[in-house]
Amino acid sequence: MEYAYTDIDGQEGIMLSGRFTYDDSRKFHDLLADWDIGARPEVRLDLRYLTFLDSAAIGMLFVLANRCRDAKGLVTVHNAQPYIVQTMRRVALDQYVEFR
């Protein structure tokens, strides 16, 4: 997985691309450390270039969603491919994030 900070609907967000797997856990936790959820509790994710996510990546997205909820914010997912949205819905992640 690669990530970059980007503009999403006029707000700062994060673009994830490639395959998001267990091997990316260190990189993802570094990303969370860089993003001040207390100051910016709404995290916008642009997933247009995300091609795959495994169960560990799903778990990491749950961690992100819960941190945002604890800070009175949320995660919004933008531009995800239909099969990525379907995967996220199958594991009930859609109860923790909003799709746009």
Phi, psi and omega in degrees: 000140171242155176220155177209146174281136186210166176275128177231113181052042177080005180234155178292138179211187183233129176259125174255141181218159178083208180265127180253109186223180177309323181298343181265006186299318180297314181297319180293319179291329172296319177299315179297324179292327180284331182270119181277093184295329177298322180273331181228076186285350173262116180252118177264125179247124173262114184251019184302331182255008176282127185253342184197145169219137179260184184296327177294320178295321177299317177300319179295324177292325174296318177301312179301312181299319179292322176297319178295315178301317179299330180267012180067032178237202180199168174253130173246133181254126183242140168063025180287145176296149182306322181289333175288316177300315180300316178298315181295324178289322180299330180261012177068020176292339179293347174278351182244343180231161173250138177261134177226000000 
